[in-house]
Amino acid sequence: MSNQDDNNEDEEFAIRHAYEKYGVNGYYSQYGSDYRNPHESRLIEIVCQLVEKWNLKPTERVLDLACGSGEITLILRQLDFQYINGIDPYTSEAYEKRTGNPIHGRWTFEQIADGCLESEGEIYDVIICSFAAHLISPSYLPLVMIQLRFVAKKLIILTPHKRPQLSPEWGWTLTDEFVHERIRARLYTCDE
């Protein structure tokens, strides 16, 4: 294992420990402006793979859901994607500083469950949620997923876990999945 892998595991452990100490919302409220995903180098590889494997086009409109410090936005930008909106309630400062883009919205998963995305009127070709969907409270997960299907027909979840497991009753069908260096990429589609 390389020193980079050791550092990533140390950072991942530190973040998990901070989640336990402060709770997820508390951690991001305190440290969101300086957040960096410790798995970013692996995300570059997996995003390049999924863009090719799932035939995503640079002309597609992308919602970078729970965008963190903009790692997905920056990767897609390198792949010539032109229209990317980032939303995150806690890391907007880190996102704007790093990407040079204004944050599109500061909505929480609870606000998304209440319909804020649909009422905004934006429609996307694909939503990418990286390292965040497994953090959605189980009580809100069905409502968040139901609301997301009103604004996009494709949803990609990148997760270091098997969670979350989406139910077809929420409007999403698992179309494909692969794992790269312990990161799971799932493509869901919506027929509506």
JSON list of C-alpha atoms in Angstrom, two decimals:
[
{"chain": "A", "resi": 1, "resn": "MET", "atom": "CA", "xyz": [0.00, 0.00, 0.00]},
{"chain": "A", "resi": 2, "resn": "SER", "atom": "CA", "xyz": [1.34, 3.46, -0.89]},
{"chain": "A", "resi": 3, "resn": "ASN", "atom": "CA", "xyz": [1.77, 6.41, 1.46]},
{"chain": "A", "resi": 4, "resn": "GLN", "atom": "CA", "xyz": [-1.14, 8.08, -0.38]},
{"chain": "A", "resi": 5, "resn": "ASP", "atom": "CA", "xyz": [-3.39, 5.11, 0.48]},
{"chain": "A", "resi": 6, "resn": "ASP", "atom": "CA", "xyz": [-2.25, 5.28, 4.12]},
{"chain": "A", "resi": 7, "resn": "ASN", "atom": "CA", "xyz": [-3.04, 9.01, 4.23]},
{"chain": "A", "resi": 8, "resn": "ASN", "atom": "CA", "xyz": [-6.47, 8.42, 2.65]},
{"chain": "A", "resi": 9, "resn": "GLU", "atom": "CA", "xyz": [-7.29, 5.71, 5.18]},
{"chain": "A", "resi": 10, "resn": "ASP", "atom": "CA", "xyz": [-6.15, 7.98, 8.03]},
{"chain": "A", "resi": 11, "resn": "GLU", "atom": "CA", "xyz": [-8.34, 10.82, 6.70]},
{"chain": "A", "resi": 12, "resn": "GLU", "atom": "CA", "xyz": [-11.28, 8.47, 6.19]},
{"chain": "A", "resi": 13, "resn": "PHE", "atom": "CA", "xyz": [-10.89, 7.19, 9.77]},
{"chain": "A", "resi": 14, "resn": "ALA", "atom": "CA", "xyz": [-10.67, 10.77, 11.05]},
{"chain": "A", "resi": 15, "resn": "ILE", "atom": "CA", "xyz": [-13.87, 11.75, 9.21]},
{"chain": "A", "resi": 16, "resn": "ARG", "atom": "CA", "xyz": [-15.72, 8.68, 10.50]},
{"chain": "A", "resi": 17, "resn": "HIS", "atom": "CA", "xyz": [-14.53, 9.47, 14.03]},
{"chain": "A", "resi": 18, "resn": "ALA", "atom": "CA", "xyz": [-15.70, 13.08, 13.62]},
{"chain": "A", "resi": 19, "resn": "TYR", "atom": "CA", "xyz": [-19.11, 11.82, 12.41]},
{"chain": "A", "resi": 20, "resn": "GLU", "atom": "CA", "xyz": [-19.37, 9.83, 15.63]},
{"chain": "A", "resi": 21, "resn": "LYS", "atom": "CA", "xyz": [-18.31, 12.80, 17.75]},
{"chain": "A", "resi": 22, "resn": "TYR", "atom": "CA", "xyz": [-20.33, 15.61, 16.08]},
{"chain": "A", "resi": 23, "resn": "GLY", "atom": "CA", "xyz": [-22.88, 13.79, 13.95]},
{"chain": "A", "resi": 24, "resn": "VAL", "atom": "CA", "xyz": [-22.82, 14.17, 10.17]},
{"chain": "A", "resi": 25, "resn": "ASN", "atom": "CA", "xyz": [-24.57, 17.55, 10.13]},
{"chain": "A", "resi": 26, "resn": "GLY", "atom": "CA", "xyz": [-22.48, 18.83, 13.02]},
{"chain": "A", "resi": 27, "resn": "TYR", "atom": "CA", "xyz": [-19.23, 17.78, 11.35]},
{"chain": "A", "resi": 28, "resn": "TYR", "atom": "CA", "xyz": [-20.05, 19.52, 8.06]},
{"chain": "A", "resi": 29, "resn": "SER", "atom": "CA", "xyz": [-21.41, 22.59, 9.82]},
{"chain": "A", "resi": 30, "resn": "GLN", "atom": "CA", "xyz": [-18.07, 23.00, 11.59]},
{"chain": "A", "resi": 31, "resn": "TYR", "atom": "CA", "xyz": [-15.62, 21.81, 8.95]},
{"chain": "A", "resi": 32, "resn": "GLY", "atom": "CA", "xyz": [-17.47, 22.06, 5.62]},
{"chain": "A", "resi": 33, "resn": "SER", "atom": "CA", "xyz": [-15.59, 25.14, 4.40]},
{"chain": "A", "resi": 34, "resn": "ASP", "atom": "CA", "xyz": [-12.32, 23.17, 4.45]},
{"chain": "A", "resi": 35, "resn": "TYR", "atom": "CA", "xyz": [-13.66, 19.77, 3.39]},
{"chain": "A", "resi": 36, "resn": "ARG", "atom": "CA", "xyz": [-11.73, 17.62, 0.90]},
{"chain": "A", "resi": 37, "resn": "ASN", "atom": "CA", "xyz": [-12.72, 14.07, -0.03]},
{"chain": "A", "resi": 38, "resn": "PRO", "atom": "CA", "xyz": [-9.78, 11.79, 0.89]},
{"chain": "A", "resi": 39, "resn": "HIS", "atom": "CA", "xyz": [-10.70, 9.48, -2.02]},
{"chain": "A", "resi": 40, "resn": "GLU", "atom": "CA", "xyz": [-10.43, 12.08, -4.75]},
{"chain": "A", "resi": 41, "resn": "SER", "atom": "CA", "xyz": [-7.69, 10.32, -6.74]},
{"chain": "A", "resi": 42, "resn": "ARG", "atom": "CA", "xyz": [-9.83, 7.17, -6.94]},
{"chain": "A", "resi": 43, "resn": "LEU", "atom": "CA", "xyz": [-12.87, 9.26, -7.86]},
{"chain": "A", "resi": 44, "resn": "ILE", "atom": "CA", "xyz": [-11.05, 10.59, -10.92]},
{"chain": "A", "resi": 45, "resn": "GLU", "atom": "CA", "xyz": [-10.59, 7.05, -12.21]},
{"chain": "A", "resi": 46, "resn": "ILE", "atom": "CA", "xyz": [-14.11, 5.87, -11.46]},
{"chain": "A", "resi": 47, "resn": "VAL", "atom": "CA", "xyz": [-15.79, 8.95, -12.96]},
{"chain": "A", "resi": 48, "resn": "CYS", "atom": "CA", "xyz": [-13.78, 8.56, -16.17]},
{"chain": "A", "resi": 49, "resn": "GLN", "atom": "CA", "xyz": [-14.87, 4.91, -16.30]},
{"chain": "A", "resi": 50, "resn": "LEU", "atom": "CA", "xyz": [-18.54, 5.59, -15.69]},
{"chain": "A", "resi": 51, "resn": "VAL", "atom": "CA", "xyz": [-18.67, 8.42, -18.23]},
{"chain": "A", "resi": 52, "resn": "GLU", "atom": "CA", "xyz": [-17.40, 6.01, -20.86]},
{"chain": "A", "resi": 53, "resn": "LYS", "atom": "CA", "xyz": [-19.25, 2.91, -19.68]},
{"chain": "A", "resi": 54, "resn": "TRP", "atom": "CA", "xyz": [-22.60, 4.66, -19.29]},
{"chain": "A", "resi": 55, "resn": "ASN", "atom": "CA", "xyz": [-22.15, 6.86, -22.36]},
{"chain": "A", "resi": 56, "resn": "LEU", "atom": "CA", "xyz": [-22.55, 10.21, -20.62]},
{"chain": "A", "resi": 57, "resn": "LYS", "atom": "CA", "xyz": [-22.15, 13.16, -22.96]},
{"chain": "A", "resi": 58, "resn": "PRO", "atom": "CA", "xyz": [-20.46, 16.51, -22.19]},
{"chain": "A", "resi": 59, "resn": "THR", "atom": "CA", "xyz": [-23.65, 18.22, -23.39]},
{"chain": "A", "resi": 60, "resn": "GLU", "atom": "CA", "xyz": [-25.70, 16.65, -20.59]},
{"chain": "A", "resi": 61, "resn": "ARG", "atom": "CA", "xyz": [-26.92, 18.79, -17.71]},
{"chain": "A", "resi": 62, "resn": "VAL", "atom": "CA", "xyz": [-25.47, 17.47, -14.43]},
{"chain": "A", "resi": 63, "resn": "LEU", "atom": "CA", "xyz": [-26.50, 18.05, -10.84]},
{"chain": "A", "resi": 64, "resn": "ASP", "atom": "CA", "xyz": [-23.55, 17.46, -8.50]},
{"chain": "A", "resi": 65, "resn": "LEU", "atom": "CA", "xyz": [-25.63, 16.57, -5.43]},
{"chain": "A", "resi": 66, "resn": "ALA", "atom": "CA", "xyz": [-23.86, 17.06, -2.08]},
{"chain": "A", "resi": 67, "resn": "CYS", "atom": "CA", "xyz": [-20.98, 18.46, -4.10]},
{"chain": "A", "resi": 68, "resn": "GLY", "atom": "CA", "xyz": [-18.41, 18.72, -1.32]},
{"chain": "A", "resi": 69, "resn": "SER", "atom": "CA", "xyz": [-15.40, 20.73, -2.41]},
{"chain": "A", "resi": 70, "resn": "GLY", "atom": "CA", "xyz": [-16.22, 20.17, -6.07]},
{"chain": "A", "resi": 71, "resn": "GLU", "atom": "CA", "xyz": [-14.26, 17.05, -6.88]},
{"chain": "A", "resi": 72, "resn": "ILE", "atom": "CA", "xyz": [-16.97, 15.67, -9.23]},
{"chain": "A", "resi": 73, "resn": "THR", "atom": "CA", "xyz": [-17.51, 19.07, -10.85]},
{"chain": "A", "resi": 74, "resn": "LEU", "atom": "CA", "xyz": [-13.76, 19.42, -11.49]},
{"chain": "A", "resi": 75, "resn": "ILE", "atom": "CA", "xyz": [-13.45, 15.91, -12.92]},
{"chain": "A", "resi": 76, "resn": "LEU", "atom": "CA", "xyz": [-16.42, 16.45, -15.24]},
{"chain": "A", "resi": 77, "resn": "ARG", "atom": "CA", "xyz": [-15.05, 19.83, -16.29]},
{"chain": "A", "resi": 78, "resn": "GLN", "atom": "CA", "xyz": [-11.80, 18.08, -17.31]},
{"chain": "A", "resi": 79, "resn": "LEU", "atom": "CA", "xyz": [-13.97, 15.78, -19.45]},
{"chain": "A", "resi": 80, "resn": "ASP", "atom": "CA", "xyz": [-15.49, 18.85, -21.17]},
{"chain": "A", "resi": 81, "resn": "PHE", "atom": "CA", "xyz": [-18.85, 18.82, -19.41]},
{"chain": "A", "resi": 82, "resn": "GLN", "atom": "CA", "xyz": [-20.25, 22.32, -19.68]},
{"chain": "A", "resi": 83, "resn": "TYR", "atom": "CA", "xyz": [-23.37, 22.44, -17.52]},
{"chain": "A", "resi": 84, "resn": "ILE", "atom": "CA", "xyz": [-22.84, 21.38, -13.90]},
{"chain": "A", "resi": 85, "resn": "ASN", "atom": "CA", "xyz": [-24.72, 22.71, -10.90]},
{"chain": "A", "resi": 86, "resn": "GLY", "atom": "CA", "xyz": [-23.40, 21.95, -7.43]},
{"chain": "A", "resi": 87, "resn": "ILE", "atom": "CA", "xyz": [-25.57, 21.92, -4.34]},
{"chain": "A", "resi": 88, "resn": "ASP", "atom": "CA", "xyz": [-24.52, 21.35, -0.75]},
{"chain": "A", "resi": 89, "resn": "PRO", "atom": "CA", "xyz": [-25.73, 22.90, 2.49]},
{"chain": "A", "resi": 90, "resn": "TYR", "atom": "CA", "xyz": [-22.36, 22.81, 4.25]},
{"chain": "A", "resi": 91, "resn": "THR", "atom": "CA", "xyz": [-19.46, 22.97, 1.80]},
{"chain": "A", "resi": 92, "resn": "SER", "atom": "CA", "xyz": [-20.47, 25.86, -0.43]},
{"chain": "A", "resi": 93, "resn": "GLU", "atom": "CA", "xyz": [-17.43, 27.93, 0.54]},
{"chain": "A", "resi": 94, "resn": "ALA", "atom": "CA", "xyz": [-15.05, 25.07, -0.26]},
{"chain": "A", "resi": 95, "resn": "TYR", "atom": "CA", "xyz": [-16.89, 24.39, -3.55]},
{"chain": "A", "resi": 96, "resn": "GLU", "atom": "CA", "xyz": [-16.83, 28.01, -4.70]},
{"chain": "A", "resi": 97, "resn": "LYS", "atom": "CA", "xyz": [-13.20, 28.53, -3.71]},
{"chain": "A", "resi": 98, "resn": "ARG", "atom": "CA", "xyz": [-12.04, 25.38, -5.47]},
{"chain": "A", "resi": 99, "resn": "THR", "atom": "CA", "xyz": [-14.17, 25.38, -8.63]},
{"chain": "A", "resi": 100, "resn": "GLY", "atom": "CA", "xyz": [-14.60, 29.11, -9.18]},
{"chain": "A", "resi": 101, "resn": "ASN", "atom": "CA", "xyz": [-18.32, 28.42, -9.67]},
{"chain": "A", "resi": 102, "resn": "PRO", "atom": "CA", "xyz": [-21.03, 29.83, -7.43]},
{"chain": "A", "resi": 103, "resn": "ILE", "atom": "CA", "xyz": [-22.89, 27.17, -5.50]},
{"chain": "A", "resi": 104, "resn": "HIS", "atom": "CA", "xyz": [-26.29, 26.58, -7.10]},
{"chain": "A", "resi": 105, "resn": "GLY", "atom": "CA", "xyz": [-28.06, 25.82, -3.84]},
{"chain": "A", "resi": 106, "resn": "ARG", "atom": "CA", "xyz": [-27.52, 25.14, -0.16]},
{"chain": "A", "resi": 107, "resn": "TRP", "atom": "CA", "xyz": [-30.31, 22.62, 0.29]},
{"chain": "A", "resi": 108, "resn": "THR", "atom": "CA", "xyz": [-30.24, 19.82, 2.81]},
{"chain": "A", "resi": 109, "resn": "PHE", "atom": "CA", "xyz": [-31.55, 16.35, 2.09]},
{"chain": "A", "resi": 110, "resn": "GLU", "atom": "CA", "xyz": [-34.54, 17.24, 4.27]},
{"chain": "A", "resi": 111, "resn": "GLN", "atom": "CA", "xyz": [-35.31, 20.26, 2.08]},
{"chain": "A", "resi": 112, "resn": "ILE", "atom": "CA", "xyz": [-34.94, 18.10, -1.04]},
{"chain": "A", "resi": 113, "resn": "ALA", "atom": "CA", "xyz": [-37.40, 15.62, 0.50]},
{"chain": "A", "resi": 114, "resn": "ASP", "atom": "CA", "xyz": [-39.81, 18.56, 0.89]},
{"chain": "A", "resi": 115, "resn": "GLY", "atom": "CA", "xyz": [-39.63, 19.32, -2.85]},
{"chain": "A", "resi": 116, "resn": "CYS", "atom": "CA", "xyz": [-37.26, 22.29, -3.17]},
{"chain": "A", "resi": 117, "resn": "LEU", "atom": "CA", "xyz": [-35.61, 20.93, -6.33]},
{"chain": "A", "resi": 118, "resn": "GLU", "atom": "CA", "xyz": [-38.86, 20.35, -8.17]},
{"chain": "A", "resi": 119, "resn": "SER", "atom": "CA", "xyz": [-40.18, 23.79, -7.22]},
{"chain": "A", "resi": 120, "resn": "GLU", "atom": "CA", "xyz": [-36.97, 25.36, -8.57]},
{"chain": "A", "resi": 121, "resn": "GLY", "atom": "CA", "xyz": [-37.87, 24.11, -12.07]},
{"chain": "A", "resi": 122, "resn": "GLU", "atom": "CA", "xyz": [-34.39, 22.93, -13.18]},
{"chain": "A", "resi": 123, "resn": "ILE", "atom": "CA", "xyz": [-34.27, 19.67, -15.10]},
{"chain": "A", "resi": 124, "resn": "TYR", "atom": "CA", "xyz": [-31.07, 17.60, -15.36]},
{"chain": "A", "resi": 125, "resn": "ASP", "atom": "CA", "xyz": [-29.99, 14.73, -17.53]},
{"chain": "A", "resi": 126, "resn": "VAL", "atom": "CA", "xyz": [-28.12, 13.09, -14.67]},
{"chain": "A", "resi": 127, "resn": "ILE", "atom": "CA", "xyz": [-27.62, 13.54, -10.94]},
{"chain": "A", "resi": 128, "resn": "ILE", "atom": "CA", "xyz": [-24.32, 12.40, -9.45]},
{"chain": "A", "resi": 129, "resn": "CYS", "atom": "CA", "xyz": [-24.22, 11.94, -5.70]},
{"chain": "A", "resi": 130, "resn": "SER", "atom": "CA", "xyz": [-20.70, 11.11, -4.53]},
{"chain": "A", "resi": 131, "resn": "PHE", "atom": "CA", "xyz": [-19.94, 9.87, -1.02]},
{"chain": "A", "resi": 132, "resn": "ALA", "atom": "CA", "xyz": [-23.14, 11.31, 0.43]},
{"chain": "A", "resi": 133, "resn": "ALA", "atom": "CA", "xyz": [-26.22, 9.19, -0.28]},
{"chain": "A", "resi": 134, "resn": "HIS", "atom": "CA", "xyz": [-25.24, 6.68, 2.42]},
{"chain": "A", "resi": 135, "resn": "LEU", "atom": "CA", "xyz": [-25.45, 9.58, 4.91]},
{"chain": "A", "resi": 136, "resn": "ILE", "atom": "CA", "xyz": [-29.13, 10.32, 4.20]},
{"chain": "A", "resi": 137, "resn": "SER", "atom": "CA", "xyz": [-31.25, 9.51, 7.23]},
{"chain": "A", "resi": 138, "resn": "PRO", "atom": "CA", "xyz": [-33.26, 6.32, 6.54]},
{"chain": "A", "resi": 139, "resn": "SER", "atom": "CA", "xyz": [-36.45, 8.22, 7.40]},
{"chain": "A", "resi": 140, "resn": "TYR", "atom": "CA", "xyz": [-35.74, 10.74, 4.61]},
{"chain": "A", "resi": 141, "resn": "LEU", "atom": "CA", "xyz": [-34.20, 8.41, 2.01]},
{"chain": "A", "resi": 142, "resn": "PRO", "atom": "CA", "xyz": [-37.47, 7.39, 0.27]},
{"chain": "A", "resi": 143, "resn": "LEU", "atom": "CA", "xyz": [-38.69, 10.99, 0.04]},
{"chain": "A", "resi": 144, "resn": "VAL", "atom": "CA", "xyz": [-35.35, 12.29, -1.25]},
{"chain": "A", "resi": 145, "resn": "MET", "atom": "CA", "xyz": [-35.23, 9.62, -3.93]},
{"chain": "A", "resi": 146, "resn": "ILE", "atom": "CA", "xyz": [-38.84, 10.23, -4.97]},
{"chain": "A", "resi": 147, "resn": "GLN", "atom": "CA", "xyz": [-38.12, 13.96, -5.31]},
{"chain": "A", "resi": 148, "resn": "LEU", "atom": "CA", "xyz": [-34.94, 13.38, -7.34]},
{"chain": "A", "resi": 149, "resn": "ARG", "atom": "CA", "xyz": [-36.87, 11.51, -10.01]},
{"chain": "A", "resi": 150, "resn": "PHE", "atom": "CA", "xyz": [-38.86, 14.69, -10.72]},
{"chain": "A", "resi": 151, "resn": "VAL", "atom": "CA", "xyz": [-35.71, 16.52, -11.84]},
{"chain": "A", "resi": 152, "resn": "ALA", "atom": "CA", "xyz": [-33.68, 13.81, -13.65]},
{"chain": "A", "resi": 153, "resn": "LYS", "atom": "CA", "xyz": [-34.03, 10.48, -15.40]},
{"chain": "A", "resi": 154, "resn": "LYS", "atom": "CA", "xyz": [-30.58, 9.15, -14.42]},
{"chain": "A", "resi": 155, "resn": "LEU", "atom": "CA", "xyz": [-29.03, 8.96, -10.97]},
{"chain": "A", "resi": 156, "resn": "ILE", "atom": "CA", "xyz": [-25.46, 7.88, -10.26]},
{"chain": "A", "resi": 157, "resn": "ILE", "atom": "CA", "xyz": [-24.49, 7.08, -6.70]},
{"chain": "A", "resi": 158, "resn": "LEU", "atom": "CA", "xyz": [-20.83, 6.70, -5.76]},
{"chain": "A", "resi": 159, "resn": "THR", "atom": "CA", "xyz": [-20.43, 5.16, -2.34]},
{"chain": "A", "resi": 160, "resn": "PRO", "atom": "CA", "xyz": [-17.79, 3.46, -0.21]},
{"chain": "A", "resi": 161, "resn": "HIS", "atom": "CA", "xyz": [-20.56, 1.20, 1.16]},
{"chain": "A", "resi": 162, "resn": "LYS", "atom": "CA", "xyz": [-23.31, -1.05, -0.05]},
{"chain": "A", "resi": 163, "resn": "ARG", "atom": "CA", "xyz": [-25.65, 1.63, 1.32]},
{"chain": "A", "resi": 164, "resn": "PRO", "atom": "CA", "xyz": [-27.95, 3.05, 0.34]},
{"chain": "A", "resi": 165, "resn": "GLN", "atom": "CA", "xyz": [-30.14, 0.38, -1.15]},
{"chain": "A", "resi": 166, "resn": "LEU", "atom": "CA", "xyz": [-32.85, 2.04, -3.24]},
{"chain": "A", "resi": 167, "resn": "SER", "atom": "CA", "xyz": [-36.26, 0.48, -3.52]},
{"chain": "A", "resi": 168, "resn": "PRO", "atom": "CA", "xyz": [-37.94, 0.39, -6.95]},
{"chain": "A", "resi": 169, "resn": "GLU", "atom": "CA", "xyz": [-41.07, 1.83, -5.29]},
{"chain": "A", "resi": 170, "resn": "TRP", "atom": "CA", "xyz": [-39.17, 5.13, -5.02]},
{"chain": "A", "resi": 171, "resn": "GLY", "atom": "CA", "xyz": [-39.06, 5.38, -8.81]},
{"chain": "A", "resi": 172, "resn": "TRP", "atom": "CA", "xyz": [-35.49, 4.23, -9.56]},
{"chain": "A", "resi": 173, "resn": "THR", "atom": "CA", "xyz": [-34.37, 1.05, -11.27]},
{"chain": "A", "resi": 174, "resn": "LEU", "atom": "CA", "xyz": [-30.81, -0.18, -10.79]},
{"chain": "A", "resi": 175, "resn": "THR", "atom": "CA", "xyz": [-29.49, -0.42, -14.36]},
{"chain": "A", "resi": 176, "resn": "ASP", "atom": "CA", "xyz": [-25.81, -1.15, -13.82]},
{"chain": "A", "resi": 177, "resn": "GLU", "atom": "CA", "xyz": [-23.19, -1.28, -11.11]},
{"chain": "A", "resi": 178, "resn": "PHE", "atom": "CA", "xyz": [-19.44, -1.73, -10.81]},
{"chain": "A", "resi": 179, "resn": "VAL", "atom": "CA", "xyz": [-16.80, -1.46, -8.11]},
{"chain": "A", "resi": 180, "resn": "HIS", "atom": "CA", "xyz": [-13.41, 0.19, -8.55]},
{"chain": "A", "resi": 181, "resn": "GLU", "atom": "CA", "xyz": [-10.91, 0.26, -5.70]},
{"chain": "A", "resi": 182, "resn": "ARG", "atom": "CA", "xyz": [-13.63, -0.22, -3.08]},
{"chain": "A", "resi": 183, "resn": "ILE", "atom": "CA", "xyz": [-15.84, 2.52, -4.51]},
{"chain": "A", "resi": 184, "resn": "ARG", "atom": "CA", "xyz": [-19.21, 1.32, -5.73]},
{"chain": "A", "resi": 185, "resn": "ALA", "atom": "CA", "xyz": [-20.76, 3.09, -8.74]},
{"chain": "A", "resi": 186, "resn": "ARG", "atom": "CA", "xyz": [-24.46, 2.53, -9.35]},
{"chain": "A", "resi": 187, "resn": "LEU", "atom": "CA", "xyz": [-26.51, 3.79, -12.26]},
{"chain": "A", "resi": 188, "resn": "TYR", "atom": "CA", "xyz": [-30.24, 4.12, -11.68]},
{"chain": "A", "resi": 189, "resn": "THR", "atom": "CA", "xyz": [-32.82, 5.14, -14.26]},
{"chain": "A", "resi": 190, "resn": "CYS", "atom": "CA", "xyz": [-36.33, 6.47, -13.98]},
{"chain": "A", "resi": 191, "resn": "ASP", "atom": "CA", "xyz": [-38.99, 5.73, -16.59]},
{"chain": "A", "resi": 192, "resn": "GLU", "atom": "CA", "xyz": [-41.31, 8.63, -15.79]}
]
